Amino acid sequence: MEIWRLPISASQRGKLISAGYTSLSSLSSISSSDLARELKVSESEAMNILKVASHSRGSETSNASCSIVEGAQSAWDMLHDEESLMHITTSSADLDNILGGGIHCKEVTEIGGVPGIGKTQLGIQVAVNVQIPNDFGGLGGKAIYIDTEGSFMVERAFQIAEACIEDMSEYNRFLRKDFQECKIKMLPQDILENIFYFRICSYTEQIALINYLDKFLSEHKDVKVIVVDSVTFHFRQDFDDMALRTRVLSGMALKLMNLAKRFSLAVVLLNQVTTKHTEASFQLALALGDSWSHTCTNRIVLYWNGNERYAYIDKSPSLRSASAAYSVTARGIRNSSSSCKRIKMM
Amino acid sequence: MANKLISEIPLPKSIANVFSARNISTAKDALTLTEFELMELLDVGLTEVRSALSQISEIVAPPYQTALSLMEQRFQNEHLGGHFPTGLKGLDAALCGGIPFGVLTELVGPAGIGKTQFCLKLSLLASLPTNYGGLDGRVIYIDVESKFSSRRLLEIGLRSFPEIFQMKEMAQEMAGRILVLRPTSLAEFTQSLEQIKVSLLQKQVKMLVIDSMAALVSGEHEQGARRQQTLSWHISFIKSLAEFSRIPVVVTNQVRSRNHEDASRYSFQVQSRDGAIGTTMQYDSHLVAALGIQWAHAVTTRLVLEAKSGERFIKVAKSPISPPLAFPFHITSSGILLLSDDGKEVMGPEINAIHCQGHNEIINFGMEGLH
């Protein structure tokens, strides 16, 4: 359905087309304030345009013959969606760089590594960083932390939250050169209040919770990240029937992907490591098997390289394989302190 | 929650009947099947299956808590916010109060380094009343290798807390709180664990010590994958025990030589020509913790005890809250003592390495007051 069919004034139509909005679906995911800014019109005008657009779209879906396949979206329209993709920063600029801005929303990202490399630390950091307000470039959303192993430590989350707020105040002071002590009104307790913590004790509870999240997320629409720490634990212990395990895991992954897309949130799955016998030697590999390795959209491996912690993009549809160093400090995940920071492209 | 009966869940009568007719009695049975399989099995449509599954899931899924209420709850109800102070100031400071409740803390190190000594001291501390820094409760000590010495325990008590242990009744009371189990096989251990879970709360057990986990398995099977499988159930069980009772669980682990099965690189690392990777292999010690990588993932805090250049160190190798610090220690008649409360920060994977240098001299040093 084209823009020129909309009952809006010619000047508005012209502005829309020159700004790049040539179809109705491209208007579906934009807010009125963003549209007002792009078209350089008042916000009430932008709201009107959007209302008219959604009206027409509503009547359009009743004539199913307009689109070739129901529910399909053209790649051009998806490009707009992809470009306006939100990211969650990891607080390490190098890591954010290789991730293309941060952890992507609407996608499932799997992060795995040996014990002690910092998976839970990264999980907590992401659960805190998703709450960074819009003014500071964050999503201002809430977090769901699903803990299957009991590794979530509230004191650590408090520490990381405190450091995050301090960094924001620092940034604020740096930006506003009028030396006014623009104190951030957030407290670490507020950040902790926005993390919904679930403790899972068996794989049945894990499956049940992921089914239930559908309802939970409809009631809590401001959740923007789901962290599962770790997705592996309960699936390594009780299963004798490996085929069943594969089926259950892929069902779970599909549901999570569905949730990510529908509610526009990021899903971060933390995975453990196992040894694999390949080519006459034993190597480390992420757990849960080969079939699982296909299910996640993005895959990041955290590993030791010399004395540094590195993250490697093992699999991603849009990012190239690269690795970057990061460190775990008392304030959370930060850039590695080595002066010659190299981002290795593979 | 996983074994909740379908009959107890308020489902529409028609679908509840179909579930029981097809022998799907617990939530676990229903949730492990995919929607398609359920449709086929129950011969009902997708919408009915979906609504039944969502109702079952809602009941079985655990309730949520905000992290803030979790923190407040821990600080209100638990001793020091859920930490058990070890009495070693530097270590307690690093661990944000002490050994955390509700999760597994592992002590790993070569033979004779002081793991059992540490366990004895901790058991003693846990039995003490709260004004002496204890948990005022019973301790279950699972002694697999028959290393528990009550004489040594009382000696530690006498030297560290003379005001309590000089009185015979008090000494008896404290020592009476430490219950020692000596399972002779993995099967017996399994049985004891199940019994413990049942009576944990009633008997006011405040700490569980397993010394050592590795010894249980070493006699039973060949190494590698078979051993991992044997332990999976136990790992899961002990973790859930710790979790629901919110007590500290201390487990000791042994070391073994590195063999060809121990991997340390990923497939993408092998192909890389970066020189930095090669150097890691050179500095790796030839000792690794027994019990494998699955166990290493399951423990929340790992304390490595090692001997290096004639000194002993206790290193925090894995912890959700502590940086990688190493504290020098020695063993005296009153147990383990830190030589310095300021830990030295260890860079890189060196924190996980286990050294055993100059060991023979150390076994004799510092143990004079023992027998």
JSON list of C-alpha atoms in Angstrom, two decimals, chain B residues 75-226:
[
{"chain": "B", "resi": 75, "resn": "PHE", "atom": "CA", "xyz": [19.66, -8.92, 54.71]},
{"chain": "B", "resi": 76, "resn": "GLN", "atom": "CA", "xyz": [16.69, -9.20, 56.99]},
{"chain": "B", "resi": 77, "resn": "ASN", "atom": "CA", "xyz": [16.47, -12.94, 57.39]},
{"chain": "B", "resi": 78, "resn": "GLU", "atom": "CA", "xyz": [19.97, -14.19, 57.02]},
{"chain": "B", "resi": 79, "resn": "HIS", "atom": "CA", "xyz": [23.14, -13.96, 59.00]},
{"chain": "B", "resi": 80, "resn": "LEU", "atom": "CA", "xyz": [25.21, -11.10, 57.52]},
{"chain": "B", "resi": 81, "resn": "GLY", "atom": "CA", "xyz": [23.09, -10.98, 54.39]},
{"chain": "B", "resi": 82, "resn": "GLY", "atom": "CA", "xyz": [23.75, -14.59, 53.53]},
{"chain": "B", "resi": 83, "resn": "HIS", "atom": "CA", "xyz": [27.47, -14.96, 54.24]},
{"chain": "B", "resi": 84, "resn": "PHE", "atom": "CA", "xyz": [29.39, -17.12, 56.70]},
{"chain": "B", "resi": 85, "resn": "PRO", "atom": "CA", "xyz": [32.59, -15.44, 57.89]},
{"chain": "B", "resi": 86, "resn": "THR", "atom": "CA", "xyz": [35.61, -17.73, 57.83]},
{"chain": "B", "resi": 87, "resn": "GLY", "atom": "CA", "xyz": [37.57, -15.72, 60.33]},
{"chain": "B", "resi": 88, "resn": "LEU", "atom": "CA", "xyz": [40.21, -14.97, 57.70]},
{"chain": "B", "resi": 89, "resn": "LYS", "atom": "CA", "xyz": [39.77, -11.23, 57.40]},
{"chain": "B", "resi": 90, "resn": "GLY", "atom": "CA", "xyz": [41.25, -10.73, 53.95]},
{"chain": "B", "resi": 91, "resn": "LEU", "atom": "CA", "xyz": [39.28, -13.61, 52.47]},
{"chain": "B", "resi": 92, "resn": "ASP", "atom": "CA", "xyz": [36.02, -12.52, 54.09]},
{"chain": "B", "resi": 93, "resn": "ALA", "atom": "CA", "xyz": [36.48, -9.00, 52.78]},
{"chain": "B", "resi": 94, "resn": "ALA", "atom": "CA", "xyz": [37.07, -10.27, 49.25]},
{"chain": "B", "resi": 95, "resn": "LEU", "atom": "CA", "xyz": [34.04, -12.56, 49.41]},
{"chain": "B", "resi": 96, "resn": "CYS", "atom": "CA", "xyz": [31.84, -9.73, 50.66]},
{"chain": "B", "resi": 97, "resn": "GLY", "atom": "CA", "xyz": [31.31, -11.19, 54.12]},
{"chain": "B", "resi": 98, "resn": "GLY", "atom": "CA", "xyz": [32.33, -14.80, 53.81]},
{"chain": "B", "resi": 99, "resn": "ILE", "atom": "CA", "xyz": [31.25, -18.06, 52.29]},
{"chain": "B", "resi": 100, "resn": "PRO", "atom": "CA", "xyz": [27.91, -17.50, 50.56]},
{"chain": "B", "resi": 101, "resn": "PHE", "atom": "CA", "xyz": [24.76, -19.33, 51.61]},
{"chain": "B", "resi": 102, "resn": "GLY", "atom": "CA", "xyz": [22.78, -21.43, 49.22]},
{"chain": "B", "resi": 103, "resn": "VAL", "atom": "CA", "xyz": [25.57, -22.27, 46.78]},
{"chain": "B", "resi": 104, "resn": "LEU", "atom": "CA", "xyz": [28.57, -24.56, 46.51]},
{"chain": "B", "resi": 105, "resn": "THR", "atom": "CA", "xyz": [32.00, -23.40, 47.58]},
{"chain": "B", "resi": 106, "resn": "GLU", "atom": "CA", "xyz": [34.86, -25.60, 46.49]},
{"chain": "B", "resi": 107, "resn": "LEU", "atom": "CA", "xyz": [38.29, -26.04, 48.02]},
{"chain": "B", "resi": 108, "resn": "VAL", "atom": "CA", "xyz": [40.74, -27.60, 45.60]},
{"chain": "B", "resi": 109, "resn": "GLY", "atom": "CA", "xyz": [44.43, -28.29, 46.03]},
{"chain": "B", "resi": 110, "resn": "PRO", "atom": "CA", "xyz": [47.12, -30.93, 46.19]},
{"chain": "B", "resi": 111, "resn": "ALA", "atom": "CA", "xyz": [47.28, -33.47, 49.00]},
{"chain": "B", "resi": 112, "resn": "GLY", "atom": "CA", "xyz": [48.39, -32.17, 52.36]},
{"chain": "B", "resi": 113, "resn": "ILE", "atom": "CA", "xyz": [47.92, -28.52, 51.53]},
{"chain": "B", "resi": 114, "resn": "GLY", "atom": "CA", "xyz": [45.33, -27.84, 54.21]},
{"chain": "B", "resi": 115, "resn": "LYS", "atom": "CA", "xyz": [41.87, -28.46, 52.75]},
{"chain": "B", "resi": 116, "resn": "THR", "atom": "CA", "xyz": [40.75, -30.71, 55.61]},
{"chain": "B", "resi": 117, "resn": "GLN", "atom": "CA", "xyz": [42.25, -28.32, 58.14]},
{"chain": "B", "resi": 118, "resn": "PHE", "atom": "CA", "xyz": [40.19, -25.54, 56.64]},
{"chain": "B", "resi": 119, "resn": "CYS", "atom": "CA", "xyz": [37.08, -27.71, 56.75]},
{"chain": "B", "resi": 120, "resn": "LEU", "atom": "CA", "xyz": [37.66, -28.54, 60.40]},
{"chain": "B", "resi": 121, "resn": "LYS", "atom": "CA", "xyz": [38.02, -24.88, 61.27]},
{"chain": "B", "resi": 122, "resn": "LEU", "atom": "CA", "xyz": [34.88, -23.99, 59.35]},
{"chain": "B", "resi": 123, "resn": "SER", "atom": "CA", "xyz": [32.86, -26.75, 61.02]},
{"chain": "B", "resi": 124, "resn": "LEU", "atom": "CA", "xyz": [33.97, -25.50, 64.38]},
{"chain": "B", "resi": 125, "resn": "LEU", "atom": "CA", "xyz": [33.09, -21.92, 63.55]},
{"chain": "B", "resi": 126, "resn": "ALA", "atom": "CA", "xyz": [29.65, -22.90, 62.33]},
{"chain": "B", "resi": 127, "resn": "SER", "atom": "CA", "xyz": [28.80, -24.65, 65.57]},
{"chain": "B", "resi": 128, "resn": "LEU", "atom": "CA", "xyz": [29.65, -21.62, 67.70]},
{"chain": "B", "resi": 129, "resn": "PRO", "atom": "CA", "xyz": [26.97, -19.23, 68.93]},
{"chain": "B", "resi": 130, "resn": "THR", "atom": "CA", "xyz": [26.37, -16.12, 66.84]},
{"chain": "B", "resi": 131, "resn": "ASN", "atom": "CA", "xyz": [28.12, -13.74, 69.18]},
{"chain": "B", "resi": 132, "resn": "TYR", "atom": "CA", "xyz": [31.35, -15.60, 68.41]},
{"chain": "B", "resi": 133, "resn": "GLY", "atom": "CA", "xyz": [30.74, -15.32, 64.68]},
{"chain": "B", "resi": 134, "resn": "GLY", "atom": "CA", "xyz": [29.17, -18.75, 64.29]},
{"chain": "B", "resi": 135, "resn": "LEU", "atom": "CA", "xyz": [25.92, -20.02, 62.85]},
{"chain": "B", "resi": 136, "resn": "ASP", "atom": "CA", "xyz": [24.76, -21.61, 66.11]},
{"chain": "B", "resi": 137, "resn": "GLY", "atom": "CA", "xyz": [23.70, -24.83, 64.51]},
{"chain": "B", "resi": 138, "resn": "ARG", "atom": "CA", "xyz": [24.64, -28.33, 63.54]},
{"chain": "B", "resi": 139, "resn": "VAL", "atom": "CA", "xyz": [27.17, -29.23, 60.91]},
{"chain": "B", "resi": 140, "resn": "ILE", "atom": "CA", "xyz": [27.04, -32.36, 58.78]},
{"chain": "B", "resi": 141, "resn": "TYR", "atom": "CA", "xyz": [30.55, -33.44, 57.83]},
{"chain": "B", "resi": 142, "resn": "ILE", "atom": "CA", "xyz": [30.72, -36.14, 55.19]},
{"chain": "B", "resi": 143, "resn": "ASP", "atom": "CA", "xyz": [34.16, -37.62, 55.65]},
{"chain": "B", "resi": 144, "resn": "VAL", "atom": "CA", "xyz": [34.93, -39.87, 52.69]},
{"chain": "B", "resi": 145, "resn": "GLU", "atom": "CA", "xyz": [38.61, -40.45, 53.29]},
{"chain": "B", "resi": 146, "resn": "SER", "atom": "CA", "xyz": [38.47, -40.81, 57.07]},
{"chain": "B", "resi": 147, "resn": "LYS", "atom": "CA", "xyz": [40.48, -37.67, 57.62]},
{"chain": "B", "resi": 148, "resn": "PHE", "atom": "CA", "xyz": [38.32, -36.15, 60.30]},
{"chain": "B", "resi": 149, "resn": "SER", "atom": "CA", "xyz": [40.20, -35.96, 63.57]},
{"chain": "B", "resi": 150, "resn": "SER", "atom": "CA", "xyz": [38.14, -34.89, 66.57]},
{"chain": "B", "resi": 151, "resn": "ARG", "atom": "CA", "xyz": [41.30, -34.48, 68.61]},
{"chain": "B", "resi": 152, "resn": "ARG", "atom": "CA", "xyz": [42.58, -31.96, 66.07]},
{"chain": "B", "resi": 153, "resn": "LEU", "atom": "CA", "xyz": [39.18, -30.27, 66.03]},
{"chain": "B", "resi": 154, "resn": "LEU", "atom": "CA", "xyz": [39.24, -29.77, 69.79]},
{"chain": "B", "resi": 155, "resn": "GLU", "atom": "CA", "xyz": [42.81, -28.55, 69.65]},
{"chain": "B", "resi": 156, "resn": "ILE", "atom": "CA", "xyz": [41.81, -25.91, 67.10]},
{"chain": "B", "resi": 157, "resn": "GLY", "atom": "CA", "xyz": [38.88, -24.98, 69.34]},
{"chain": "B", "resi": 158, "resn": "LEU", "atom": "CA", "xyz": [41.06, -24.71, 72.40]},
{"chain": "B", "resi": 159, "resn": "ARG", "atom": "CA", "xyz": [43.63, -22.49, 70.70]},
{"chain": "B", "resi": 160, "resn": "SER", "atom": "CA", "xyz": [41.17, -20.24, 68.89]},
{"chain": "B", "resi": 161, "resn": "PHE", "atom": "CA", "xyz": [38.42, -19.89, 71.46]},
{"chain": "B", "resi": 162, "resn": "PRO", "atom": "CA", "xyz": [39.94, -20.86, 74.81]},
{"chain": "B", "resi": 163, "resn": "GLU", "atom": "CA", "xyz": [37.14, -19.23, 76.78]},
{"chain": "B", "resi": 164, "resn": "ILE", "atom": "CA", "xyz": [34.62, -21.68, 75.38]},
{"chain": "B", "resi": 165, "resn": "PHE", "atom": "CA", "xyz": [36.62, -24.83, 74.99]},
{"chain": "B", "resi": 166, "resn": "GLN", "atom": "CA", "xyz": [38.29, -24.85, 78.34]},
{"chain": "B", "resi": 167, "resn": "MET", "atom": "CA", "xyz": [34.96, -25.73, 79.89]},
{"chain": "B", "resi": 168, "resn": "LYS", "atom": "CA", "xyz": [34.33, -29.38, 79.27]},
{"chain": "B", "resi": 169, "resn": "GLU", "atom": "CA", "xyz": [30.54, -29.06, 78.91]},
{"chain": "B", "resi": 170, "resn": "MET", "atom": "CA", "xyz": [30.85, -26.30, 76.35]},
{"chain": "B", "resi": 171, "resn": "ALA", "atom": "CA", "xyz": [33.45, -28.24, 74.40]},
{"chain": "B", "resi": 172, "resn": "GLN", "atom": "CA", "xyz": [31.15, -31.23, 74.45]},
{"chain": "B", "resi": 173, "resn": "GLU", "atom": "CA", "xyz": [28.21, -29.13, 73.31]},
{"chain": "B", "resi": 174, "resn": "MET", "atom": "CA", "xyz": [30.10, -27.63, 70.39]},
{"chain": "B", "resi": 175, "resn": "ALA", "atom": "CA", "xyz": [31.72, -30.85, 69.32]},
{"chain": "B", "resi": 176, "resn": "GLY", "atom": "CA", "xyz": [28.38, -32.54, 69.72]},
{"chain": "B", "resi": 177, "resn": "ARG", "atom": "CA", "xyz": [26.94, -30.34, 67.03]},
{"chain": "B", "resi": 178, "resn": "ILE", "atom": "CA", "xyz": [29.26, -31.69, 64.38]},
{"chain": "B", "resi": 179, "resn": "LEU", "atom": "CA", "xyz": [27.86, -34.89, 62.91]},
{"chain": "B", "resi": 180, "resn": "VAL", "atom": "CA", "xyz": [30.34, -37.00, 60.96]},
{"chain": "B", "resi": 181, "resn": "LEU", "atom": "CA", "xyz": [29.24, -39.43, 58.28]},
{"chain": "B", "resi": 182, "resn": "ARG", "atom": "CA", "xyz": [31.61, -41.94, 56.69]},
{"chain": "B", "resi": 183, "resn": "PRO", "atom": "CA", "xyz": [30.08, -43.39, 53.53]},
{"chain": "B", "resi": 184, "resn": "THR", "atom": "CA", "xyz": [32.12, -46.18, 52.07]},
{"chain": "B", "resi": 185, "resn": "SER", "atom": "CA", "xyz": [30.64, -46.12, 48.59]},
{"chain": "B", "resi": 186, "resn": "LEU", "atom": "CA", "xyz": [28.92, -43.79, 46.19]},
{"chain": "B", "resi": 187, "resn": "ALA", "atom": "CA", "xyz": [25.63, -45.59, 46.78]},
{"chain": "B", "resi": 188, "resn": "GLU", "atom": "CA", "xyz": [25.86, -45.03, 50.53]},
{"chain": "B", "resi": 189, "resn": "PHE", "atom": "CA", "xyz": [26.69, -41.40, 49.92]},
{"chain": "B", "resi": 190, "resn": "THR", "atom": "CA", "xyz": [23.65, -41.03, 47.70]},
{"chain": "B", "resi": 191, "resn": "GLN", "atom": "CA", "xyz": [21.47, -42.54, 50.39]},
{"chain": "B", "resi": 192, "resn": "SER", "atom": "CA", "xyz": [22.88, -40.25, 53.08]},
{"chain": "B", "resi": 193, "resn": "LEU", "atom": "CA", "xyz": [22.26, -37.22, 50.88]},
{"chain": "B", "resi": 194, "resn": "GLU", "atom": "CA", "xyz": [18.64, -38.11, 50.44]},
{"chain": "B", "resi": 195, "resn": "GLN", "atom": "CA", "xyz": [18.23, -38.59, 54.16]},
{"chain": "B", "resi": 196, "resn": "ILE", "atom": "CA", "xyz": [19.96, -35.31, 54.88]},
{"chain": "B", "resi": 197, "resn": "LYS", "atom": "CA", "xyz": [17.64, -33.40, 52.58]},
{"chain": "B", "resi": 198, "resn": "VAL", "atom": "CA", "xyz": [14.65, -34.62, 54.47]},
{"chain": "B", "resi": 199, "resn": "SER", "atom": "CA", "xyz": [15.89, -33.80, 57.94]},
{"chain": "B", "resi": 200, "resn": "LEU", "atom": "CA", "xyz": [17.93, -30.69, 57.19]},
{"chain": "B", "resi": 201, "resn": "LEU", "atom": "CA", "xyz": [15.58, -28.07, 58.42]},
{"chain": "B", "resi": 202, "resn": "GLN", "atom": "CA", "xyz": [14.22, -29.90, 61.44]},
{"chain": "B", "resi": 203, "resn": "LYS", "atom": "CA", "xyz": [17.64, -30.79, 62.77]},
{"chain": "B", "resi": 204, "resn": "GLN", "atom": "CA", "xyz": [18.82, -27.18, 62.42]},
{"chain": "B", "resi": 205, "resn": "VAL", "atom": "CA", "xyz": [21.72, -28.06, 60.21]},
{"chain": "B", "resi": 206, "resn": "LYS", "atom": "CA", "xyz": [23.54, -24.87, 59.32]},
{"chain": "B", "resi": 207, "resn": "MET", "atom": "CA", "xyz": [26.37, -26.17, 57.16]},
{"chain": "B", "resi": 208, "resn": "LEU", "atom": "CA", "xyz": [27.27, -29.15, 55.02]},
{"chain": "B", "resi": 209, "resn": "VAL", "atom": "CA", "xyz": [30.87, -30.18, 54.37]},
{"chain": "B", "resi": 210, "resn": "ILE", "atom": "CA", "xyz": [31.81, -32.90, 51.87]},
{"chain": "B", "resi": 211, "resn": "ASP", "atom": "CA", "xyz": [35.45, -33.97, 52.15]},
{"chain": "B", "resi": 212, "resn": "SER", "atom": "CA", "xyz": [36.15, -34.98, 49.49]},
{"chain": "B", "resi": 213, "resn": "MET", "atom": "CA", "xyz": [33.89, -35.19, 46.48]},
{"chain": "B", "resi": 214, "resn": "ALA", "atom": "CA", "xyz": [36.59, -36.52, 44.19]},
{"chain": "B", "resi": 215, "resn": "ALA", "atom": "CA", "xyz": [37.40, -39.49, 46.42]},
{"chain": "B", "resi": 216, "resn": "LEU", "atom": "CA", "xyz": [33.85, -40.78, 46.04]},
{"chain": "B", "resi": 217, "resn": "VAL", "atom": "CA", "xyz": [34.14, -41.16, 42.33]},
{"chain": "B", "resi": 218, "resn": "SER", "atom": "CA", "xyz": [37.73, -42.15, 41.90]},
{"chain": "B", "resi": 219, "resn": "GLY", "atom": "CA", "xyz": [37.17, -45.64, 43.15]},
{"chain": "B", "resi": 220, "resn": "GLU", "atom": "CA", "xyz": [34.12, -46.29, 41.07]},
{"chain": "B", "resi": 221, "resn": "HIS", "atom": "CA", "xyz": [34.54, -45.72, 37.36]},
{"chain": "B", "resi": 222, "resn": "GLU", "atom": "CA", "xyz": [37.07, -44.95, 34.66]},
{"chain": "B", "resi": 223, "resn": "GLN", "atom": "CA", "xyz": [37.74, -41.31, 34.09]},
{"chain": "B", "resi": 224, "resn": "GLY", "atom": "CA", "xyz": [36.25, -39.03, 31.51]},
{"chain": "B", "resi": 225, "resn": "ALA", "atom": "CA", "xyz": [32.68, -39.01, 30.35]},
{"chain": "B", "resi": 226, "resn": "ARG", "atom": "CA", "xyz": [31.52, -41.94, 32.48]}
]
